Each structure stands twice: as structure tokens, then as C-alpha cells.
Amino acid sequence: MGAVTVGEWFAQLQPHPPAALHARLSDLLAEHAGRPAADVADVCIDTGVALLERMLASSDTGRDQALDLLAVDSLVTYAFQAAADRSWEIEERAATAMARIAALPVRAGE
């Protein structure tokens, strides 16, 4: 894609996410927008895990959480999309991401 920063990578996504999801993802990624594009996979996983952890800790499972749940799903998907050109890392990255996500309910309930 030729992006230099996380913000540019996100701006160049094709297809673009729906407007409400795009706005939520933009908010979530704003503090990382200036980081190098090489960090997109890590930024997306870290941001998605942090959001999911906040959601689990809040115990709010209402419909108003649907957009955030879609954002978590999108961030994890984008992390692997960004990492696709480093295929030798995918298996380890997937195992690490799954372990972090699987551990969330335990930590959130502590």
C-alpha cells in the first residue's frame, strides 16, 4: 500500500469500513496514528485486546456495546491483514493473540 504510518495504513484500507465503524476505529487508533506502518499489526492487536478487556471488565453486554465488539473483531482482522506479508510470523502471532484474548476473562474477573 505504501503507507508510512499507522494512520496512513488505516486511511488506505480497501474496502473502507462502514462509517460508524470507521469513526470508532479512527478514535481507537488516533494515539498510534503517527507510529510506523510496520507497527500496524502490533498496534491493532494491542488496541483490540485493550478494548475487549475494558468491555469484559465493565460487564456491560447491552446493544450499545455492539460497535465496540465489531471494532475488536476488525482490529484483530486488520492485525493479520497487516502481518500477511510476513507469513513466517503468522503462526506465532496467532498463538500469542489467542493466548492474550483467552486470558482476558480470567484477568477481568480477578
Tab-separated table of C-alpha atoms in Angstrom:
chain	number	residue	atom	x	y	z
A	1	MET	CA	0.000	0.000	0.000
A	2	GLY	CA	2.936	2.361	0.509
A	3	ALA	CA	1.768	3.694	3.872
A	4	VAL	CA	4.403	5.206	6.133
A	5	THR	CA	2.379	5.443	9.353
A	6	VAL	CA	-0.376	3.522	11.119
A	7	GLY	CA	-2.762	6.371	10.283
A	8	GLU	CA	-1.912	6.223	6.594
A	9	TRP	CA	-2.278	2.429	6.560
A	10	PHE	CA	-5.735	2.731	8.092
A	11	ALA	CA	-6.739	5.521	5.679
A	12	GLN	CA	-5.781	3.338	2.695
A	13	LEU	CA	-7.828	0.287	3.732
A	14	GLN	CA	-9.885	-1.205	0.926
A	15	PRO	CA	-12.732	-1.692	1.269
A	16	HIS	CA	-13.308	1.054	3.797
A	17	PRO	CA	-15.208	0.001	6.906
A	18	PRO	CA	-18.769	1.330	7.280
A	19	ALA	CA	-18.910	4.933	8.504
A	20	ALA	CA	-19.749	4.287	12.181
A	21	LEU	CA	-17.116	1.562	12.472
A	22	HIS	CA	-14.558	3.708	10.644
A	23	ALA	CA	-15.160	6.552	13.086
A	24	ARG	CA	-14.799	4.246	16.114
A	25	LEU	CA	-11.614	2.668	14.754
A	26	SER	CA	-10.202	6.116	13.970
A	27	ASP	CA	-10.811	7.154	17.583
A	28	LEU	CA	-9.213	3.985	18.922
A	29	LEU	CA	-6.143	4.261	16.682
A	30	ALA	CA	-5.687	8.044	16.942
A	31	GLU	CA	-2.982	7.906	19.614
A	32	HIS	CA	-0.977	5.492	17.438
A	33	ALA	CA	-1.554	7.197	14.072
A	34	GLY	CA	2.000	8.538	13.852
A	35	ARG	CA	3.704	5.241	14.565
A	36	PRO	CA	5.460	3.481	11.668
A	37	ALA	CA	3.270	1.352	9.390
A	38	ALA	CA	5.461	-1.613	10.335
A	39	ASP	CA	3.761	-1.448	13.762
A	40	VAL	CA	0.194	-1.823	12.435
A	41	ALA	CA	-0.165	-5.494	13.398
A	42	ASP	CA	1.018	-4.908	16.960
A	43	VAL	CA	-0.990	-1.702	17.344
A	44	CYS	CA	-4.171	-3.401	16.142
A	45	ILE	CA	-3.774	-6.433	18.427
A	46	ASP	CA	-2.834	-4.291	21.423
A	47	THR	CA	-5.729	-1.882	20.836
A	48	GLY	CA	-8.223	-4.692	20.255
A	49	VAL	CA	-7.167	-6.606	23.350
A	50	ALA	CA	-7.276	-3.451	25.488
A	51	LEU	CA	-10.784	-2.618	24.251
A	52	LEU	CA	-12.034	-6.160	24.831
A	53	GLU	CA	-10.533	-6.136	28.316
A	54	ARG	CA	-12.384	-2.885	29.122
A	55	MET	CA	-15.602	-4.354	27.764
A	56	LEU	CA	-15.270	-7.516	29.859
A	57	ALA	CA	-14.403	-5.546	32.981
A	58	SER	CA	-17.466	-3.328	32.577
A	59	SER	CA	-19.884	-6.289	32.426
A	60	ASP	CA	-21.988	-4.202	30.037
A	61	THR	CA	-23.375	-6.576	27.438
A	62	GLY	CA	-26.082	-4.338	26.018
A	63	ARG	CA	-26.639	-3.441	22.398
A	64	ASP	CA	-24.635	-0.268	22.897
A	65	GLN	CA	-21.526	-2.457	23.044
A	66	ALA	CA	-22.084	-3.888	19.549
A	67	LEU	CA	-19.957	-1.270	17.794
A	68	ASP	CA	-17.053	-1.860	20.174
A	69	LEU	CA	-17.320	-5.615	19.668
A	70	LEU	CA	-17.201	-5.059	15.892
A	71	ALA	CA	-14.187	-2.806	16.441
A	72	VAL	CA	-12.374	-5.566	18.367
A	73	ASP	CA	-13.108	-8.038	15.583
A	74	SER	CA	-11.948	-5.574	12.935
A	75	LEU	CA	-8.745	-4.714	14.785
A	76	VAL	CA	-7.771	-8.372	15.109
A	77	THR	CA	-8.595	-8.954	11.436
A	78	TYR	CA	-6.561	-5.907	10.388
A	79	ALA	CA	-3.644	-7.072	12.524
A	80	PHE	CA	-3.415	-10.257	10.491
A	81	GLN	CA	-4.036	-8.444	7.222
A	82	ALA	CA	-1.109	-6.164	8.016
A	83	ALA	CA	1.082	-9.101	9.022
A	84	ALA	CA	0.258	-11.168	5.931
A	85	ASP	CA	3.424	-10.140	4.107
A	86	ARG	CA	5.460	-11.620	6.987
A	87	SER	CA	3.931	-15.066	6.696
A	88	TRP	CA	6.695	-16.740	8.692
A	89	GLU	CA	5.424	-14.869	11.777
A	90	ILE	CA	1.708	-15.642	11.390
A	91	GLU	CA	1.627	-18.857	13.412
A	92	GLU	CA	3.443	-17.345	16.389
A	93	ARG	CA	1.445	-14.106	16.136
A	94	ALA	CA	-1.829	-16.070	16.081
A	95	ALA	CA	-0.850	-18.182	19.083
A	96	THR	CA	0.161	-15.102	21.049
A	97	ALA	CA	-3.034	-13.230	20.151
A	98	MET	CA	-5.230	-16.205	21.046
A	99	ALA	CA	-3.469	-16.627	24.382
A	100	ARG	CA	-3.893	-12.935	25.225
A	101	ILE	CA	-7.560	-12.947	24.301
A	102	ALA	CA	-8.256	-16.257	26.066
A	103	ALA	CA	-6.684	-14.929	29.253
A	104	LEU	CA	-8.917	-11.841	29.380
A	105	PRO	CA	-11.921	-13.321	31.213
A	106	VAL	CA	-9.618	-14.628	33.933
A	107	ARG	CA	-7.926	-11.256	34.383
A	108	ALA	CA	-11.156	-9.280	34.099
A	109	GLY	CA	-12.740	-11.409	36.814
A	110	GLU	CA	-9.852	-11.026	39.247
